[in-house]
C-alpha cells in the first residue's frame, strides 16, 4: 500500500476489527469518515458492510438486473432466496459486497469509530461471517493493485469525463458503459452505482482508461463523494426475516477536545455518539445525478 493515507485508514480498520474480534463482538461497528460505513459483526466475524462508498449486495442484484424490484420486495417481506439466483451465487454476491465495502471505506479516510452491541438486520448477511484475516488480506491486495497502476484514480474524489474523439464502437461493453456514465460530474464510485457493479473493478478500469486517454479528470468540480445529505440513522427493523446466505442503547460518550491519548498503543479514539444512519439510503445510492458533498467529520487526513 504505497499511499500513506490508505495505509492509515487500513491500519485504523484493522485495529477496530481486531478489538471486535478479541471481544467476539456481535453488533455494528460504525466508522466515521469519508465515505465511512458500518460493519455488521457476528461473534467477531464480518457478516455485512454498508457504506455510501459502495453498492450493497441488494443494489448489485437489482441494479444489474439479476433480480427484479418486485422479487426483492417480496424477499424483504417474507424472507427466503430471490427467484432466478441460486444460493451459491447469492453467497458470492454477498461476499463480494463485503470485500468491496471494506475497500471503499479504507480508500477514503477513517476518523473514529464506535461499537453498538445491538445487531441490526441486514438483507443479505454472509453466514458464517468472513474471518478478519481473510478480509484484511483481500483489502490490502486491492489497495496494492490500485496503487500499482500508472494512473491510479480515487474511487471517491476525481470526477471523470469522456475524451472527445473516443470511438465507443471499438471498446468493450464495460468501457462503453463507463464512458456513457462519465459525464464530468460522476466519480468511479458513482459510475459503479449507476451500473450496479462493484466499486473496485470499476475504479481499476477507470484508472486504466485515464491512462489510455479515454477518460480525463474533470476540472472545476469538487472532489468529494456524492450521496444523500441526510445523516445516517439507526434503521427501523423491516417486516420479514433477513435473508441469511449460508455456506452448503444508550449513546456512547461524545469525545471532548483534547481527550484523545496520542501515546496509546495501539491508538483507539474515545467513543462518540453512535452515528445516526439511514442504511436503506446508503444501499440505494444517489437517487439523482450526483451533486453536492456528503458531510463528514473533520480529521487529520484526507482521502486519496
Tab-separated table of C-alpha atoms in Angstrom:
chain	number	residue	atom	x	y	z
A	1	UNK	CA	0.000	0.000	0.000
A	2	UNK	CA	2.066	2.891	-1.295
A	3	UNK	CA	-0.481	5.608	-0.498
A	4	UNK	CA	0.145	6.704	3.096
A	5	UNK	CA	-3.458	7.851	3.556
A	6	UNK	CA	-4.773	4.441	2.508
A	7	UNK	CA	-2.295	2.798	4.879
A	8	UNK	CA	-3.567	4.975	7.717
A	9	UNK	CA	-7.196	4.074	7.041
A	10	UNK	CA	-6.308	0.410	6.606
A	11	UNK	CA	-4.484	0.372	9.943
A	12	UNK	CA	-7.412	2.075	11.642
A	13	UNK	CA	-9.857	-0.507	10.287
A	14	UNK	CA	-7.534	-3.372	11.248
A	15	UNK	CA	-7.270	-2.111	14.836
A	16	UNK	CA	-11.013	-1.573	15.162
A	17	UNK	CA	-11.849	-5.007	13.753
A	18	UNK	CA	-9.106	-6.604	15.852
A	19	UNK	CA	-10.675	-5.191	19.008
A	20	UNK	CA	-14.059	-6.534	17.910
A	21	UNK	CA	-12.600	-9.969	17.223
A	22	UNK	CA	-10.921	-10.050	20.630
A	23	UNK	CA	-14.271	-9.234	22.250
A	24	UNK	CA	-16.166	-11.600	19.894
A	25	UNK	CA	-18.462	-8.679	19.180
A	26	UNK	CA	-21.949	-9.158	17.815
A	27	UNK	CA	-23.287	-5.800	16.733
A	28	UNK	CA	-22.366	-2.878	14.486
A	29	UNK	CA	-19.008	-1.154	14.069
A	30	UNK	CA	-19.614	2.450	12.996
A	31	UNK	CA	-16.732	4.095	11.114
A	32	UNK	CA	-16.915	7.876	10.799
A	33	UNK	CA	-15.014	9.286	7.856
A	34	UNK	CA	-15.150	9.842	4.137
A	35	UNK	CA	-17.060	7.864	2.938
A	36	UNK	CA	-17.263	5.896	6.212
A	37	UNK	CA	-19.582	2.990	6.782
A	38	UNK	CA	-20.949	0.324	9.105
A	39	UNK	CA	-19.504	-3.176	9.559
A	40	UNK	CA	-22.007	-5.759	10.835
A	41	UNK	CA	-20.401	-8.376	13.083
A	42	UNK	CA	-21.425	-11.805	14.339
A	43	UNK	CA	-19.162	-13.268	17.036
A	44	UNK	CA	-16.274	-11.146	15.780
A	45	UNK	CA	-16.674	-12.167	12.120
A	46	UNK	CA	-17.943	-9.811	9.405
A	47	UNK	CA	-21.459	-10.538	8.175
A	48	UNK	CA	-22.012	-7.431	6.009
A	49	UNK	CA	-20.643	-3.972	5.245
A	50	UNK	CA	-22.762	-0.904	4.488
A	51	UNK	CA	-21.079	2.179	3.063
A	52	UNK	CA	-22.136	5.117	0.906
A	53	UNK	CA	-18.897	4.397	-0.935
A	54	UNK	CA	-20.012	1.090	-2.485
A	55	UNK	CA	-23.236	-0.637	-3.602
A	56	UNK	CA	-24.535	-3.275	-1.205
A	57	UNK	CA	-25.399	-6.796	-2.298
A	58	UNK	CA	-29.063	-5.880	-2.801
A	59	UNK	CA	-28.183	-2.905	-5.007
A	60	UNK	CA	-25.811	-5.088	-7.035
A	61	UNK	CA	-28.542	-7.657	-7.602
A	62	UNK	CA	-31.325	-5.228	-8.511
A	63	UNK	CA	-29.405	-2.605	-10.499
A	64	UNK	CA	-27.592	-5.230	-12.544
A	65	UNK	CA	-30.939	-6.791	-13.464
A	66	UNK	CA	-30.177	-10.159	-11.867
A	67	UNK	CA	-33.388	-9.911	-9.853
A	68	UNK	CA	-36.396	-7.620	-10.225
A	69	UNK	CA	-37.588	-4.944	-7.821
A	70	UNK	CA	-40.841	-6.871	-7.089
A	71	UNK	CA	-38.880	-10.052	-6.304
A	72	UNK	CA	-36.577	-8.143	-3.977
A	73	UNK	CA	-39.522	-6.532	-2.207
A	74	UNK	CA	-41.059	-9.983	-1.747
A	75	UNK	CA	-37.808	-11.235	-0.199
A	76	UNK	CA	-37.789	-8.354	2.295
A	77	UNK	CA	-41.377	-9.073	3.277
A	78	UNK	CA	-41.224	-12.838	3.581
A	79	UNK	CA	-37.565	-13.835	3.651
A	80	UNK	CA	-36.139	-16.683	1.595
A	81	UNK	CA	-33.966	-16.653	-1.512
A	82	UNK	CA	-34.747	-14.426	-4.535
A	83	UNK	CA	-36.061	-16.167	-7.618
A	84	UNK	CA	-33.668	-16.599	-10.508
A	85	UNK	CA	-30.460	-16.902	-8.470
A	86	UNK	CA	-29.030	-19.882	-6.635
A	87	UNK	CA	-27.864	-19.893	-3.052
A	88	UNK	CA	-24.187	-20.288	-4.038
A	89	UNK	CA	-24.401	-17.334	-6.421
A	90	UNK	CA	-26.168	-15.310	-3.743
A	91	UNK	CA	-23.377	-16.017	-1.262
A	92	UNK	CA	-20.786	-14.972	-3.843
A	93	UNK	CA	-22.529	-11.628	-4.448
A	94	UNK	CA	-22.861	-11.021	-0.692
A	95	UNK	CA	-19.185	-11.864	-0.091
A	96	UNK	CA	-18.049	-9.599	-2.916
A	97	UNK	CA	-20.162	-6.776	-1.493
A	98	UNK	CA	-18.443	-7.150	1.900
A	99	UNK	CA	-14.986	-7.059	0.306
A	100	UNK	CA	-15.933	-4.122	-1.907
A	101	UNK	CA	-17.391	-2.176	1.012
A	102	UNK	CA	-14.217	-2.646	3.062
A	103	UNK	CA	-12.108	-1.468	0.126
A	104	UNK	CA	-14.288	1.619	-0.377
A	105	UNK	CA	-14.022	2.560	3.310
A	106	UNK	CA	-10.218	2.328	3.509
A	107	UNK	CA	-9.760	4.011	0.113
A	108	UNK	CA	-11.074	7.111	1.874
A	109	UNK	CA	-10.444	8.228	5.441
A	110	UNK	CA	-11.493	6.956	8.861
A	111	UNK	CA	-11.610	9.471	11.701
A	112	UNK	CA	-13.023	7.454	14.606
A	113	UNK	CA	-15.248	4.521	15.405
A	114	UNK	CA	-17.881	3.305	17.841
A	115	UNK	CA	-19.424	-0.090	18.538
A	116	UNK	CA	-23.143	-0.645	19.036
A	117	UNK	CA	-23.721	-4.053	20.670
A	118	UNK	CA	-27.241	-4.338	19.264
A	119	UNK	CA	-27.107	-6.189	15.912
A	120	UNK	CA	-29.232	-4.831	13.090
A	121	UNK	CA	-30.982	-6.829	10.409
A	122	UNK	CA	-29.248	-6.762	7.035
A	123	UNK	CA	-30.807	-8.061	3.815
A	124	UNK	CA	-28.010	-10.428	2.784
A	125	UNK	CA	-25.682	-11.360	5.654
A	126	UNK	CA	-22.836	-13.749	4.923
A	127	UNK	CA	-23.250	-16.654	7.309
A	128	UNK	CA	-20.936	-17.792	8.724
A	129	UNK	CA	-19.218	-14.420	8.630
A	130	UNK	CA	-15.949	-13.642	6.881
A	131	UNK	CA	-12.907	-14.046	9.104
A	132	UNK	CA	-10.965	-10.893	9.872
A	133	UNK	CA	-7.579	-12.020	8.492
A	134	UNK	CA	-9.146	-13.050	5.200
A	135	UNK	CA	-10.996	-9.754	4.777
A	136	UNK	CA	-7.971	-7.624	5.653
A	137	UNK	CA	-5.692	-9.585	3.313
A	138	UNK	CA	-8.108	-9.087	0.418
A	139	UNK	CA	-8.499	-5.386	1.240
A	140	UNK	CA	-4.722	-4.891	1.293
A	141	UNK	CA	-4.405	-6.733	-2.030
A	142	UNK	CA	-6.940	-4.414	-3.642
A	143	UNK	CA	-5.241	-1.289	-2.332
A	144	UNK	CA	-1.897	-2.552	-3.639
A	145	UNK	CA	-3.379	-3.440	-7.034
A	146	UNK	CA	-4.872	0.032	-7.445
A	147	UNK	CA	-1.713	1.788	-6.244
A	148	UNK	CA	0.418	-0.195	-8.712
A	149	UNK	CA	-1.370	1.268	-11.748
A	150	UNK	CA	0.446	4.038	-13.655
A	151	UNK	CA	-2.577	6.332	-13.219
A	152	UNK	CA	-4.433	5.423	-10.034
A	153	UNK	CA	-7.790	7.201	-9.620
A	154	UNK	CA	-9.533	7.553	-6.274
A	155	UNK	CA	-12.942	5.862	-6.225
A	156	UNK	CA	-14.400	8.882	-4.421
A	157	UNK	CA	-12.611	12.087	-5.381
A	158	UNK	CA	-11.926	12.552	-9.083
A	159	UNK	CA	-14.797	13.385	-11.423
A	160	UNK	CA	-14.496	11.758	-14.813
A	161	UNK	CA	-15.289	12.904	-18.332
A	162	UNK	CA	-15.036	11.105	-21.654
A	163	UNK	CA	-12.318	12.345	-24.014
A	164	UNK	CA	-13.650	13.848	-27.229
A	165	UNK	CA	-12.990	11.615	-30.193
A	166	UNK	CA	-13.162	8.268	-28.389
A	167	UNK	CA	-14.778	5.572	-30.542
A	168	UNK	CA	-17.188	3.610	-28.290
A	169	UNK	CA	-17.845	1.043	-31.016
A	170	UNK	CA	-14.247	-0.161	-30.773
A	171	UNK	CA	-14.403	-0.579	-26.991
A	172	UNK	CA	-15.526	-3.422	-24.745
A	173	UNK	CA	-19.032	-3.402	-23.306
A	174	UNK	CA	-17.685	-2.388	-19.887
A	175	UNK	CA	-15.671	0.519	-21.262
A	176	UNK	CA	-18.593	1.748	-23.351
A	177	UNK	CA	-20.829	1.719	-20.268
A	178	UNK	CA	-18.222	3.626	-18.262
A	179	UNK	CA	-17.821	6.263	-20.983
A	180	UNK	CA	-21.589	6.726	-21.127
A	181	UNK	CA	-21.621	7.350	-17.374
A	182	UNK	CA	-18.598	9.664	-17.324
A	183	UNK	CA	-20.407	12.991	-17.630
A	184	UNK	CA	-17.886	15.178	-15.822
A	185	UNK	CA	-19.747	15.019	-12.508
A	186	UNK	CA	-19.501	11.335	-11.593
A	187	UNK	CA	-16.684	9.623	-9.749
A	188	UNK	CA	-15.749	5.958	-10.174
A	189	UNK	CA	-17.968	5.229	-7.176
A	190	UNK	CA	-20.924	6.981	-8.826
A	191	UNK	CA	-20.425	5.055	-12.059
A	192	UNK	CA	-20.301	1.785	-10.103
A	193	UNK	CA	-23.669	2.603	-8.514
A	194	UNK	CA	-25.071	3.571	-11.908
A	195	UNK	CA	-24.006	0.283	-13.487
A	196	UNK	CA	-24.779	-1.925	-10.480
A	197	UNK	CA	-21.176	-3.150	-10.237
A	198	UNK	CA	-18.556	-3.370	-7.513
A	199	UNK	CA	-16.502	-0.226	-6.951
A	200	UNK	CA	-13.066	-1.860	-7.017
A	201	UNK	CA	-13.154	-3.311	-10.562
A	202	UNK	CA	-14.812	-0.141	-11.877
A	203	UNK	CA	-12.107	2.016	-10.250
A	204	UNK	CA	-9.351	-0.159	-11.721
A	205	UNK	CA	-10.891	0.020	-15.206
A	206	UNK	CA	-11.433	3.774	-14.900
A	207	UNK	CA	-7.773	4.211	-13.904
A	208	UNK	CA	-6.654	2.235	-16.947
A	209	UNK	CA	-8.951	4.258	-19.211
A	210	UNK	CA	-7.477	7.508	-17.904
A	211	UNK	CA	-4.026	6.121	-18.664
A	212	UNK	CA	-5.215	5.072	-22.152
A	213	UNK	CA	-6.529	8.567	-22.897
A	214	UNK	CA	-10.199	7.528	-22.999
A	215	UNK	CA	-11.173	9.422	-19.832
A	216	UNK	CA	-9.930	12.597	-18.248
A	217	UNK	CA	-10.259	14.142	-14.802
A	218	UNK	CA	-12.879	16.889	-14.991
A	219	UNK	CA	-11.780	20.341	-13.819
A	220	UNK	CA	-13.676	22.714	-11.570
A	221	UNK	CA	-15.754	20.050	-9.788
A	222	UNK	CA	-15.449	19.435	-6.037
A	223	UNK	CA	-13.576	16.179	-5.480
A	224	UNK	CA	-15.737	14.525	-2.838
A	225	UNK	CA	-18.087	11.574	-2.711
A	226	UNK	CA	-21.660	12.391	-3.582
A	227	UNK	CA	-24.681	10.992	-1.856
A	228	UNK	CA	-27.503	11.881	0.481
A	229	UNK	CA	-27.098	14.955	2.646
A	230	UNK	CA	-29.277	13.339	5.316
A	231	UNK	CA	-27.450	11.969	8.370
A	232	UNK	CA	-27.126	8.263	8.996
A	233	UNK	CA	-29.681	6.950	11.476
A	234	UNK	CA	-30.452	3.546	13.062
A	235	UNK	CA	-32.735	1.695	10.715
A	236	UNK	CA	-36.213	0.613	11.764
A	237	UNK	CA	-36.405	-3.196	11.546
A	238	UNK	CA	-38.182	-4.310	8.393
A	239	UNK	CA	-41.070	-6.698	8.258
A	240	UNK	CA	-39.970	-10.242	7.493
A	241	UNK	CA	-36.775	-12.140	8.141
A	242	UNK	CA	-33.434	-11.181	6.683
A	243	UNK	CA	-32.007	-13.447	4.015
A	244	UNK	CA	-29.184	-15.449	5.617
A	245	UNK	CA	-26.689	-16.522	2.960
A	246	UNK	CA	-25.362	-19.803	4.306
A	247	UNK	CA	-22.496	-21.938	3.113
A	248	UNK	CA	-23.927	-25.995	1.911
A	249	UNK	CA	-28.705	1.558	23.608
A	250	UNK	CA	-27.504	4.066	25.165
A	251	UNK	CA	-25.365	6.596	23.238
A	252	UNK	CA	-21.645	6.363	23.697
A	253	UNK	CA	-19.947	9.383	25.305
A	254	UNK	CA	-19.024	12.202	22.951
A	255	UNK	CA	-15.316	12.829	22.553
A	256	UNK	CA	-14.176	16.130	24.064
A	257	UNK	CA	-11.341	18.227	22.576
A	258	UNK	CA	-8.004	17.040	23.911
A	259	UNK	CA	-9.454	13.807	25.249
A	260	UNK	CA	-7.542	11.576	22.829
A	261	UNK	CA	-4.361	9.987	24.117
A	262	UNK	CA	-1.765	10.275	21.404
A	263	UNK	CA	0.609	7.924	23.219
A	264	UNK	CA	-1.776	4.989	23.487
A	265	UNK	CA	-0.597	1.829	21.775
A	266	UNK	CA	-2.489	0.914	19.705
A	267	UNK	CA	-4.295	4.267	19.338
A	268	UNK	CA	-8.014	3.882	19.785
A	269	UNK	CA	-10.194	7.002	19.727
A	270	UNK	CA	-12.576	7.672	22.543
A	271	UNK	CA	-16.225	6.919	21.964
A	272	UNK	CA	-18.641	9.291	20.321
A	273	UNK	CA	-22.381	9.252	19.985
A	274	UNK	CA	-23.414	6.388	17.736
A	275	UNK	CA	-23.549	7.629	14.148
A	276	UNK	CA	-27.068	8.361	13.014
A	277	UNK	CA	-27.700	6.346	9.815
A	278	UNK	CA	-30.127	5.554	7.055
A	279	UNK	CA	-28.985	2.185	5.760
A	280	UNK	CA	-31.697	1.975	3.127
A	281	UNK	CA	-30.493	5.212	1.568
A	282	UNK	CA	-26.882	4.046	1.727
A	283	UNK	CA	-27.788	0.834	-0.072
A	284	UNK	CA	-29.902	2.605	-2.684
A	285	UNK	CA	-27.166	5.078	-3.578
A	286	UNK	CA	-27.799	8.503	-5.105
A	287	UNK	CA	-31.385	8.923	-6.296
A	288	UNK	CA	-30.481	11.581	-8.838
A	289	UNK	CA	-27.471	12.717	-10.781
A	290	UNK	CA	-24.594	13.218	-8.359
A	291	UNK	CA	-24.476	16.663	-6.776
A	292	UNK	CA	-23.045	18.157	-3.631
A	293	UNK	CA	-20.941	16.663	-0.918
A	294	UNK	CA	-21.601	14.112	1.780
A	295	UNK	CA	-20.992	15.645	5.214
A	296	UNK	CA	-18.135	14.080	7.112
A	297	UNK	CA	-16.347	14.682	10.374
A	298	UNK	CA	-13.151	16.688	10.451
A	299	UNK	CA	-9.932	14.749	10.733
A	300	UNK	CA	-6.246	14.995	10.201
A	301	UNK	CA	-6.153	13.084	6.936
A	302	UNK	CA	-7.880	13.490	3.616
A	303	UNK	CA	-8.998	10.990	1.030
A	304	UNK	CA	-6.640	9.774	-1.674
